[in-house]
Coordinates of C-alpha atoms in Angstrom, one line a residue:
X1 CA 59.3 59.3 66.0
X2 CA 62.1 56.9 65.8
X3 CA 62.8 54.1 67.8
X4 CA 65.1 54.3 70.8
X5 CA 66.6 51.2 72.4
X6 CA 65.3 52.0 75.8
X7 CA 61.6 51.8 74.6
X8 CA 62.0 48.0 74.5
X9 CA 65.2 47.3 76.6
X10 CA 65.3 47.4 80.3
X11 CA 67.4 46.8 83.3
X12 CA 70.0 44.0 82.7
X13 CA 69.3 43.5 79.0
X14 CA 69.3 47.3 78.4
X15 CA 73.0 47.1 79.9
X16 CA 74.5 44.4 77.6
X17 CA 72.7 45.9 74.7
X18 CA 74.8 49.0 75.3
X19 CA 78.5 46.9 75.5
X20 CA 77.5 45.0 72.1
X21 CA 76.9 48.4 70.6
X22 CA 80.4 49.4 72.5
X23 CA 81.7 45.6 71.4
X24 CA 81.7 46.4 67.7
X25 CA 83.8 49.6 68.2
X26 CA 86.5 47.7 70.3
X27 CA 86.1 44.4 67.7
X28 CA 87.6 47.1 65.4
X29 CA 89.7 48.2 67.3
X30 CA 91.1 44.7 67.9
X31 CA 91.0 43.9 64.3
X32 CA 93.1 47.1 63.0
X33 CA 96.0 45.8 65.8
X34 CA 95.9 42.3 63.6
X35 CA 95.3 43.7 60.6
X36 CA 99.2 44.9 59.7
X37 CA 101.1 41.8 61.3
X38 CA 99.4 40.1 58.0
X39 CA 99.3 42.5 55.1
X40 CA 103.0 43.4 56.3
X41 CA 104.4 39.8 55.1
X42 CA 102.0 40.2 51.5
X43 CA 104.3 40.2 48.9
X44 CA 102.1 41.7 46.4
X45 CA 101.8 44.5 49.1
X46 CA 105.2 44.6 49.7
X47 CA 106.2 45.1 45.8
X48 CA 103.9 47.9 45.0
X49 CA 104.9 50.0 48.0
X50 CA 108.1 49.1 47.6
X51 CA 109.2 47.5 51.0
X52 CA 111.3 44.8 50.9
X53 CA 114.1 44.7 53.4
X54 CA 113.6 48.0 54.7
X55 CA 112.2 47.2 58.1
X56 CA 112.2 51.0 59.4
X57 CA 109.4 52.2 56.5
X58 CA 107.5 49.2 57.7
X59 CA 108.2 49.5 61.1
X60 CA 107.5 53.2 60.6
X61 CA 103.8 52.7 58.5
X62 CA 103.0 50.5 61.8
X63 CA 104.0 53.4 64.0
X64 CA 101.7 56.4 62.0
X65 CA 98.6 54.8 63.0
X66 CA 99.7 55.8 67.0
X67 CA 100.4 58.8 66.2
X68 CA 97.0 59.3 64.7
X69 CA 95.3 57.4 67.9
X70 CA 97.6 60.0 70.1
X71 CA 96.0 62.9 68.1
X72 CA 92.3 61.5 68.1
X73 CA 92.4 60.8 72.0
X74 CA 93.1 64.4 72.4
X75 CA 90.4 65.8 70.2
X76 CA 88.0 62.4 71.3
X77 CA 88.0 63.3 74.9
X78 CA 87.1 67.1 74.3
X79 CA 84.9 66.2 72.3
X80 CA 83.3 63.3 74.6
X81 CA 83.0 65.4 77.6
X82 CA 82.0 68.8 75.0
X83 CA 79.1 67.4 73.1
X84 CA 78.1 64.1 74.7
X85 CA 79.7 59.8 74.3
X86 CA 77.0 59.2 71.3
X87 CA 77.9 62.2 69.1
X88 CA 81.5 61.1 69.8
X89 CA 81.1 57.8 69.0
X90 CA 79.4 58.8 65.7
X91 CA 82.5 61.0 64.7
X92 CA 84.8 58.4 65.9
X93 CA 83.1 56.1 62.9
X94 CA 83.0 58.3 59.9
X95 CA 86.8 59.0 60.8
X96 CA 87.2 55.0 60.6
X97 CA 85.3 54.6 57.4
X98 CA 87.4 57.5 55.9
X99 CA 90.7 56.0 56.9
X100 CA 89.5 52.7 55.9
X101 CA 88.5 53.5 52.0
X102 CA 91.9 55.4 51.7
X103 CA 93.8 52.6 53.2
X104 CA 91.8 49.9 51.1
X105 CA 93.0 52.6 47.7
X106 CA 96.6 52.8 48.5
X107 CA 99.3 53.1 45.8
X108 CA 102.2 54.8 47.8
X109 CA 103.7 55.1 51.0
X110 CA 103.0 58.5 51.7
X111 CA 99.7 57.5 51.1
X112 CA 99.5 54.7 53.2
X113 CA 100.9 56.5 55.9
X114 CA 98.1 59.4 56.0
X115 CA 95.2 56.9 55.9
X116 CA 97.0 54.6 58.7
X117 CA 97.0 58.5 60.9
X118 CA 93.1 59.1 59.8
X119 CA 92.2 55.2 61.1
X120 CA 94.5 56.0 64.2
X121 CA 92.5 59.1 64.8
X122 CA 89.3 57.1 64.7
X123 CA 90.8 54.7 67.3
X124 CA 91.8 57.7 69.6
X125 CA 88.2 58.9 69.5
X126 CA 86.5 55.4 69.9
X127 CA 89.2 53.7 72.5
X128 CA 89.0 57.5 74.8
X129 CA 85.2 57.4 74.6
X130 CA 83.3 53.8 74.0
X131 CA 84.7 52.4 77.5
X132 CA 83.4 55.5 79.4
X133 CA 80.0 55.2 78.0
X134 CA 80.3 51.4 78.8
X135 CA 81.1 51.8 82.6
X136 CA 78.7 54.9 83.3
X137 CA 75.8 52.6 82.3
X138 CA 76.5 49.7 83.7
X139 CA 75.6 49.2 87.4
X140 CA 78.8 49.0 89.9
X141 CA 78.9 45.3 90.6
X142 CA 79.6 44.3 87.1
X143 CA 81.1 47.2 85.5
X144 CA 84.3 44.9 85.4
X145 CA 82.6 42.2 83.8
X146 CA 81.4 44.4 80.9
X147 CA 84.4 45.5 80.3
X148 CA 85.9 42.5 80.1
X149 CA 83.5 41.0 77.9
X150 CA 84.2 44.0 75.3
X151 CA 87.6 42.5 75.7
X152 CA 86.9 39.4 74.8
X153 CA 85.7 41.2 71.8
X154 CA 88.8 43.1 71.3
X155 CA 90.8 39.7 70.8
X156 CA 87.8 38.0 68.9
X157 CA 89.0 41.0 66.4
X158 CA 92.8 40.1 66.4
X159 CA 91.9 36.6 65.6
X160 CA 89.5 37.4 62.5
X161 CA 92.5 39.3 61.3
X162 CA 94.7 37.1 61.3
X163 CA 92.5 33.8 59.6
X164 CA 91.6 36.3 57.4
X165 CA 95.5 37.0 56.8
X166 CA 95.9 33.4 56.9
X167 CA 93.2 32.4 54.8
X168 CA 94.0 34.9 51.5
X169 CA 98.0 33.7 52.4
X170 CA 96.8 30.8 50.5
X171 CA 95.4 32.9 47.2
X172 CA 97.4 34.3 44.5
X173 CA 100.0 36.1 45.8
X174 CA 100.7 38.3 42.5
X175 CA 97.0 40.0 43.3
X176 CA 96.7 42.9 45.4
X177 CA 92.9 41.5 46.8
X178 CA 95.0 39.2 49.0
X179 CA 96.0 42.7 51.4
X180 CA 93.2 45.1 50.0
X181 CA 90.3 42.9 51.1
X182 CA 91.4 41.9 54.7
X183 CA 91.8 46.5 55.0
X184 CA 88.5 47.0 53.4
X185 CA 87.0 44.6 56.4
X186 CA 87.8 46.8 58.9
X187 CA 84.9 49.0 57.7
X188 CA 82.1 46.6 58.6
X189 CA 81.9 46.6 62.5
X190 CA 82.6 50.5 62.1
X191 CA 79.4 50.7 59.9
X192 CA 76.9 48.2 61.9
X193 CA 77.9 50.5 64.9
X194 CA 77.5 53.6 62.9
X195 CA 73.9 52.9 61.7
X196 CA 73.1 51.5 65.5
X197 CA 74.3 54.6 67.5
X198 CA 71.3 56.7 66.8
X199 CA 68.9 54.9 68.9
X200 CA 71.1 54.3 71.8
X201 CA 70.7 56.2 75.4
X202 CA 73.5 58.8 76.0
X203 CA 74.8 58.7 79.1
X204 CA 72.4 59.5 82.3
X205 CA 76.1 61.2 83.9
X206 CA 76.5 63.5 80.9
X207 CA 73.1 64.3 80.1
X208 CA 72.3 65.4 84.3
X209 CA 75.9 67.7 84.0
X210 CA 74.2 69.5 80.9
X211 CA 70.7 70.1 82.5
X212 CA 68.9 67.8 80.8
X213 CA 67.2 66.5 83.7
X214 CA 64.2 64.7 82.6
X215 CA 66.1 62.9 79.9
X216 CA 68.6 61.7 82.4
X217 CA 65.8 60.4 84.7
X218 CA 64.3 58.5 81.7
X219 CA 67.6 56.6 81.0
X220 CA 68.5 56.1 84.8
X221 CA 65.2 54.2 85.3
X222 CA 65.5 52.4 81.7
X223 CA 68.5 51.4 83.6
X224 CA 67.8 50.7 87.3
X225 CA 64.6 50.9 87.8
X226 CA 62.6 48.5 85.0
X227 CA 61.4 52.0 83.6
X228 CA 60.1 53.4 87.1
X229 CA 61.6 56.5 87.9
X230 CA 60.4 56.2 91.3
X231 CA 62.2 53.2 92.2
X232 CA 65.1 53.6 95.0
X233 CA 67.5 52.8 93.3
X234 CA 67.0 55.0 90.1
X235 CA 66.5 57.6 93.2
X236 CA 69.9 57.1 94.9
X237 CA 72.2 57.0 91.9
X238 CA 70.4 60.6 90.9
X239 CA 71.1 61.9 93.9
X240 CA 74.3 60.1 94.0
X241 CA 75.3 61.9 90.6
X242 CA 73.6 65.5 91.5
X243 CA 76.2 65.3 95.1
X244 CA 78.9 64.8 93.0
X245 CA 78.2 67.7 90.2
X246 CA 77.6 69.9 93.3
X247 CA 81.4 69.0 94.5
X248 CA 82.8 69.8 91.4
X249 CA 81.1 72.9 90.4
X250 CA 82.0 74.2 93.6
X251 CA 85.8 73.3 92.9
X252 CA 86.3 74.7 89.7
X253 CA 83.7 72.1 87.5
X254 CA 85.7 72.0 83.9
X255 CA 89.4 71.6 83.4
X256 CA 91.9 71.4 80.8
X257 CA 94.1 68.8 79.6
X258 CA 97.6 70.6 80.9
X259 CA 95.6 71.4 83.9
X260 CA 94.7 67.6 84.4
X261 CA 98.4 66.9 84.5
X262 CA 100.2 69.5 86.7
X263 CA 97.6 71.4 88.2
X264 CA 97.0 70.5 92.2
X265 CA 93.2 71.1 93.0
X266 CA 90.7 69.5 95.5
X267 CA 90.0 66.7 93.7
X268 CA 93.6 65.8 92.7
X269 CA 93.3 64.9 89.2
X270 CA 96.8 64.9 88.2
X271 CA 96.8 61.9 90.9
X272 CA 94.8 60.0 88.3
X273 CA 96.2 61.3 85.7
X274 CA 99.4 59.7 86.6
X275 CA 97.4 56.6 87.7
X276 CA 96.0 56.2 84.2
X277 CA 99.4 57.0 82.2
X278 CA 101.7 54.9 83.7
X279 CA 99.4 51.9 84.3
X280 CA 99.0 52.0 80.3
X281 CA 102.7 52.2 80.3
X282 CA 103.3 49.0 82.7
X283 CA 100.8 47.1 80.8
X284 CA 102.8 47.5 77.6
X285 CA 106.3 46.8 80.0
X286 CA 105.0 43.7 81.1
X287 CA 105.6 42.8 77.8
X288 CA 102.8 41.6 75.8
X289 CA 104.0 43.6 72.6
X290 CA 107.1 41.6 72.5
X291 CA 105.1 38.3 72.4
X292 CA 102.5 39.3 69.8
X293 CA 105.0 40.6 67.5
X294 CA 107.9 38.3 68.4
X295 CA 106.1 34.6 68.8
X296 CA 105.8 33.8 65.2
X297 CA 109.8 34.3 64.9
X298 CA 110.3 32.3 68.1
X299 CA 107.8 29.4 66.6
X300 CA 110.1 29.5 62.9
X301 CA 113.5 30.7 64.3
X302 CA 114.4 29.2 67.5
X303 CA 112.0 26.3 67.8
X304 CA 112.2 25.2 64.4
X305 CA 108.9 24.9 63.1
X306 CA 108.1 25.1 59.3
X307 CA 106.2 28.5 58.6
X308 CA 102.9 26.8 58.1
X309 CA 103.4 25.3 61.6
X310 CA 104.5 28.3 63.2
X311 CA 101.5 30.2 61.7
X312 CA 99.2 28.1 62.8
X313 CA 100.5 27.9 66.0
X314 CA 100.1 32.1 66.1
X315 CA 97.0 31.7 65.2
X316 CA 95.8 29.2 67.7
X317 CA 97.6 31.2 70.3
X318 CA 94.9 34.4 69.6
X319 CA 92.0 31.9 70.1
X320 CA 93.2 30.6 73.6
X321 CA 94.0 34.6 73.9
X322 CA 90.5 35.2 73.3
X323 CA 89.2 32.5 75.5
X324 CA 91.2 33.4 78.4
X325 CA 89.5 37.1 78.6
X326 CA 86.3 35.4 79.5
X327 CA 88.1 34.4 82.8
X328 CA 88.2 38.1 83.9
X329 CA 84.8 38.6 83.1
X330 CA 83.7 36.3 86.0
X331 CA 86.8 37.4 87.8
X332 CA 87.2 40.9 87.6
X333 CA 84.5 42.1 90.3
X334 CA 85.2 39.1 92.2
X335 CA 88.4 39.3 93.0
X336 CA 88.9 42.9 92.4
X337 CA 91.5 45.1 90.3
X338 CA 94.5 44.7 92.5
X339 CA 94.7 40.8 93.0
X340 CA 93.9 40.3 89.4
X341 CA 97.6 42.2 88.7
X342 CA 99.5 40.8 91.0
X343 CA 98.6 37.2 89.9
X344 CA 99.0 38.0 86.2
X345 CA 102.2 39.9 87.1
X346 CA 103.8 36.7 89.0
X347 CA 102.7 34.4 86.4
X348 CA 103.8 36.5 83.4
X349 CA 107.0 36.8 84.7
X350 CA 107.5 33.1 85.7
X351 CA 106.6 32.3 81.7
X352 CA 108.7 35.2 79.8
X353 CA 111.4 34.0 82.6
X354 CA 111.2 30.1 80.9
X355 CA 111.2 31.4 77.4
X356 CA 114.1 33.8 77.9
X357 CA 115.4 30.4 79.5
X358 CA 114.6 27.6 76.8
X359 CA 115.6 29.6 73.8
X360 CA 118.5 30.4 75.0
X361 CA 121.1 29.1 72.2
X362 CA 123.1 27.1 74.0
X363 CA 120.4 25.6 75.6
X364 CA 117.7 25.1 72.6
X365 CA 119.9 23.1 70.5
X366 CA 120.5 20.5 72.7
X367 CA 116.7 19.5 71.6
X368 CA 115.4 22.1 69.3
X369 CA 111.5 19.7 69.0
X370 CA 111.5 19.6 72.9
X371 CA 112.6 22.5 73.8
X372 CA 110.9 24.6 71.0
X373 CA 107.6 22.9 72.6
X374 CA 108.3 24.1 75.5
X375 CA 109.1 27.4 74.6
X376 CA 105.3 27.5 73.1
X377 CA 103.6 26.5 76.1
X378 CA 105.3 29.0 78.1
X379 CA 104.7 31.7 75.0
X380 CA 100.5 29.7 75.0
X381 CA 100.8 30.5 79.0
X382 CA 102.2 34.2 79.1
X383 CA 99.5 35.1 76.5
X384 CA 96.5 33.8 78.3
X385 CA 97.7 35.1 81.8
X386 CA 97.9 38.4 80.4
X387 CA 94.5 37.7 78.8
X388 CA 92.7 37.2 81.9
X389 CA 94.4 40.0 83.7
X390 CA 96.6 43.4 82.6
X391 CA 94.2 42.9 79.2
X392 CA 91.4 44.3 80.8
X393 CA 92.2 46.0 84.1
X394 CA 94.2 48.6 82.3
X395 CA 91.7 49.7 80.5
X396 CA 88.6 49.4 82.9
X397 CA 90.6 50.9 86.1
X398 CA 90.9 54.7 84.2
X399 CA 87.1 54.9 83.1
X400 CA 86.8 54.2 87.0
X401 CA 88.4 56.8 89.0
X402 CA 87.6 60.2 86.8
X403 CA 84.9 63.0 88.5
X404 CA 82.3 63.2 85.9
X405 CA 83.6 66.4 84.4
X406 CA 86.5 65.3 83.2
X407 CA 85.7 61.0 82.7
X408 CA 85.8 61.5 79.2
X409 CA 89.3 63.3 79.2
X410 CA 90.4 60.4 81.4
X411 CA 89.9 58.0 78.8
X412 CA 92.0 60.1 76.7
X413 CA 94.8 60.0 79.1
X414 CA 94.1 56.3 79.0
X415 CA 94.6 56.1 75.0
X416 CA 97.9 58.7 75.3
X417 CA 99.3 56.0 78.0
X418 CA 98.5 53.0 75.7
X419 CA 99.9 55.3 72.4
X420 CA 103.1 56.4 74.4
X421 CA 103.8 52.8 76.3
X422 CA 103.2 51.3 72.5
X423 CA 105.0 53.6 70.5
X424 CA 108.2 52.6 72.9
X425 CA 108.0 48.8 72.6
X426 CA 107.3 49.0 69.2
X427 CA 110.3 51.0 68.2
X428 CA 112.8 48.8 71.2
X429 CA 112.1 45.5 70.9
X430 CA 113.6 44.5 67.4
X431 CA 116.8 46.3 68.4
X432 CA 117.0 45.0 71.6
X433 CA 116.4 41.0 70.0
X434 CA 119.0 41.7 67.6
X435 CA 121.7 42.9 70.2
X436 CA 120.9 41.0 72.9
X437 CA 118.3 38.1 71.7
X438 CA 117.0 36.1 74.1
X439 CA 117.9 38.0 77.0
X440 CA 115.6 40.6 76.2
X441 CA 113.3 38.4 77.5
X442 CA 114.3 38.3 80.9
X443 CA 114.0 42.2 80.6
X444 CA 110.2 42.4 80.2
X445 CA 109.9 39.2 83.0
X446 CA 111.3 41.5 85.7
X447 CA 109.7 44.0 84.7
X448 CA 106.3 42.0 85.7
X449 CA 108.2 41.2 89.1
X450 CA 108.9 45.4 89.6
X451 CA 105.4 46.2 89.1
X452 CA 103.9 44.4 92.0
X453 CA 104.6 46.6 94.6
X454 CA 104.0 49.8 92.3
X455 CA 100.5 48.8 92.1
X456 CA 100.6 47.2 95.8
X457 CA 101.8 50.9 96.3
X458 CA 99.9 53.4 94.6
X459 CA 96.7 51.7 92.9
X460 CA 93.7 51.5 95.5
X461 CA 91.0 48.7 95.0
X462 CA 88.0 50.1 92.9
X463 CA 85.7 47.0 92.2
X464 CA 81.9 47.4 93.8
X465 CA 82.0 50.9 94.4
X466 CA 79.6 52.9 92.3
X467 CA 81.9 56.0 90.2
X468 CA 80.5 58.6 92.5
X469 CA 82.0 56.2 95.6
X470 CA 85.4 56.0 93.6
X471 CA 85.7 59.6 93.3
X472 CA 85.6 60.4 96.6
X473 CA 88.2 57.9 97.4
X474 CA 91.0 59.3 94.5
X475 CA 90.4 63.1 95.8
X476 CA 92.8 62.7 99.2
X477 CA 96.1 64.1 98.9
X478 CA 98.0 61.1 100.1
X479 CA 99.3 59.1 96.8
X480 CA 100.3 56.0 98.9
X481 CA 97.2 53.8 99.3
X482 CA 97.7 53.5 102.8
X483 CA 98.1 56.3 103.8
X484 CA 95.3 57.3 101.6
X485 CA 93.1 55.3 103.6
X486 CA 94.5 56.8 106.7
X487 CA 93.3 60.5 105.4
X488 CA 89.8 59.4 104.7
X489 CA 89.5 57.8 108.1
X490 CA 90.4 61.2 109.6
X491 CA 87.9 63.2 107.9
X492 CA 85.4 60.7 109.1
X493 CA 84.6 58.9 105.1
X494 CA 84.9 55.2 105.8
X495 CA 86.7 53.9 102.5
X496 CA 85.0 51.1 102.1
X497 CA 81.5 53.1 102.4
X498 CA 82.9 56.8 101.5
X499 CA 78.9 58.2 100.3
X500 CA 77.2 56.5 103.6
X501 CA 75.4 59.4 104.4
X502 CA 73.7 59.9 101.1
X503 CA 72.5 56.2 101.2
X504 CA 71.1 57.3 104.6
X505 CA 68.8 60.1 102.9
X506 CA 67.6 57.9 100.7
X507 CA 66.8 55.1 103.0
X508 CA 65.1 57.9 105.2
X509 CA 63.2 59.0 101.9
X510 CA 62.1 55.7 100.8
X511 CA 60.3 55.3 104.3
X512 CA 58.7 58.9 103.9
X513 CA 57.7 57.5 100.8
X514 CA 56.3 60.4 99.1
X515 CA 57.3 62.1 95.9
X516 CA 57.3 65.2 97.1
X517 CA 61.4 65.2 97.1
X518 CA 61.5 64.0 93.5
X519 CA 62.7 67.5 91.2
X520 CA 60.2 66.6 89.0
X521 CA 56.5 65.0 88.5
X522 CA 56.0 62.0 87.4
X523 CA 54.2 62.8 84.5
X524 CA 56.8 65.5 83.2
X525 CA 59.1 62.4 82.8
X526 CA 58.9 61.4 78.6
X527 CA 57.7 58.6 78.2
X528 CA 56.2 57.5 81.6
X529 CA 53.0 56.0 81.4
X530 CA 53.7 54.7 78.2
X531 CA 54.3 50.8 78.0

């Protein structure tokens, strides 16, 4: 018999297990986003593929590995919802490892290009599944917080990238080590999570939809309960979870992914659909993309700094980056998902507004040190803002407001926003800097300014409400918040409490006290009894 986490884990510690298992699948993640800004200015790299000054076939090896993560989020989130968030998870790796040993033995383009797809694929499956798992284990009031420590992860990755990038910048330059050995890395975290997975507890939400009862019991009270599955609170989220199956089996239960989008059904997915897309979208308008890619050429070309500087300065930007995502993490559930955007939003825009500003030709050589100084706190300040806030909230908010049937599929909507919003910036913003140069910043700053009242608008507030809570909330009609609220309030569901009278049944319940209700017997539970 092997051992499981949950023999030995309960409660609290059981949770954060879980989000360092899902920590080393988004530490990849982060890593393979840092990995090509390095091995893209290698010149041994460079001269066996061939690359020099043709910016499109660089631009366009970049590009591949979206169109893989497009193609893996599709085939993740069937998979997730089909077969379970471990088995996923374990497919999701062996596609990494694949991708990783063909990208680490690459002679040609062509080749280059297929393994960037496979690793892109891997991405799609992890990105669409690992935060799904993540939020349907962790308890409501600090779903945010896990979330945004797997952030902090995320960025720990980009910054190991790019020392590592750093570091072999200083080897010999003629040797083909200096690129293979920083693509043959991003195997590691893929393998520890790989050989970990096996003993980890699938999901209590998944395993309940598939009828495996007594298993999902056993997990729930690992959870909630300190390994009791007779304690209230293991008892309210089962029955929380059972309501909510009921619901959707009796509205249709499974859907498909063109359904999700354009079909209008009881629980209005293609509300959340949209929800999920275009807040994927905004986060990538808000400009973040333009600033990863662009600051080192702001740092050498308008401020003036040597390239040694400006790396280093590049560098040191992804560690306050990183640092900055812990600020959600105690933030997040605090101050909730909607006030978190609108302060990032105001403050993004402010900085992208002064850098647009200070590099401004005319205005940057009047005091290139000064100026160029200033342009890198605004570029330290945007970064970090962006850190603490649209980072994380885009990618929590979607595993959020799902029904269970589909959550798994709305992860993948998640991934195809992030892809689509991506793929766009990528391909316009070195265009745009050569036509129009520092103006284009003042594009992506009011952007931040226009999405304030979309989200004001359309996004309702989802921190502290368990999922089961949250779905109720997305299935009105109304798309308008407001008026949302308005809807609920007529049926009678209080939005701040919509599942009141289930907590009522189990409050009566508890008093009865008996175990009569329970749909099984204690000792049918595996591994009850057993210490």
């Amino acid at each position: 018999n092997m051992w499981k986490v949950i023999d030995s884990f309960h409660g609290r510690s059981l949770v954060i297990a879980i989000n360092i298992a899902c920590g080393f699948s988004i530490f990849a993640f982060g890593y393979d986003q840092g990995l090509m800004a390095g091995v893209n200015v290698t010149p041994s790299y460079l001269n066996l593929m061939n690359l020099h000054n043709k910016e499109e076939m660089r631009g366009g090896i970049v590009a591949s590995y979206y169109c893989g993560s497009l193609l893996g989020s599709f085939i993740g989130g069937w998979t997730g919802d089909k077969f379970g968030r471990i088995k996923c998870i374990i497919i999701g790796c062996l596609w990494g490892i694949v991708g990783a040993i063909l990208q680490t033995a690459a002679m040609n383009v062509p080749w280059m290009i297929c393994s960037r797809i496979i690793t892109g694929v891997a991405t799609g499956y992890l990105n669409a599944i690992v935060p799904v798992w993540s939020a349907e284990t962790s308890p409501a009031s600090s779903r945010g917080m896990f979330i945004a420590m797997e952030f902090t992860l995320n960025i720990f990755g980009v910054v190991v990238a790019y020392w590592i990038a750093f570091g072999m910048s200083t080897t010999d330059q003629t040797n083909s080590v200096t690129w293979r050995f920083p693509v043959a890395f991003q195997m590691l975290p893929q393998i520890i999570l790989l050989l970990m997975i096996f003993s980890f507890p699938e999901s209590p939400r998944w395993l309940l939809k598939n009828g495996k009862e007594k298993e999902c019991i056993k997990v729930l009270a690992a959870l909630r309960g300190d390994g009791d599955p007779e304690h209230p609170e293991v008892i309210r989220e089962f029955k929380e979870i059972e309501e909510t199956l009921r619901l959707e089996n009796n509205e249709g239960g499974e859907t498909s992914f063109y359904k999700m989008m354009f079909e209008k059904d009881q629980m209005n997915i293609p509300r959340r659909v949209h929800l999920t897309v275009w807040l994927q979208i905004i986060q990538q308008l808000v400009g973040i993309g333009v600033i990863t890619i662009y600051a080192p050429e702001v740092f050498i070309n308008s401020a003036g700094f040597s390239r040694f500087t400006s790396q280093l300065l590049s560098g040191i930007n992804n560690i306050s980056y990183m640092f900055s995502t812990l600020v959600a993490v105690f933030t997040l559930d605090r101050w909730g998902r909607r006030f978190t955007m609108f302060y990032g939003a105001v403050g993004q825009g402010i900085a992208l507004l002064m850098v647009g500003i200070l590099t401004k030709p005319e205005i940057i050589s009047q005091n290139p040190l000064g100026y160029g100084i200033g342009t890198t706190v605004f570029i330290f300040a945007y970064t970090a803002l962006f850190g603490m806030t649209f980072l994380t909230v885009t990618w929590l908010y979607p595993t959020e407001i799902y029904p269970l049937c589909v959550r798994a599929r709305g992860g993948s909507w998640s991934t195809i926003g992030w892809s689509i919003g991506n793929g766009l910036v990528t391909l316009s913003t070195p265009p745009l800097l050569a036509r129009i140069g520092y103006a284009t910043f003042f594009i992506y700053s009011a952007f931040n300014f226009l999405s304030i009242p979309v989200i004001w608008a359309f996004y309702p507030e989802t921190a502290n409400l368990t999922l089961e809570e949250l779905n109720v909330i997305f299935s009105t009609k109304a798309v308008f918040v407001k008026s949302a609220e308005k809807e609920l309030c007529e049926q009678g569901i209080d939005p701040k409490k919509p599942l009141a009278h289930l907590l009522d049944d189990v409050q009566n319940i508890s008093n009865a006290s008996s175990s009569s209700h329970l749909p099984y017997k204690k000792e049918e539970v595996p591994g009850y009894g057993k210490a």
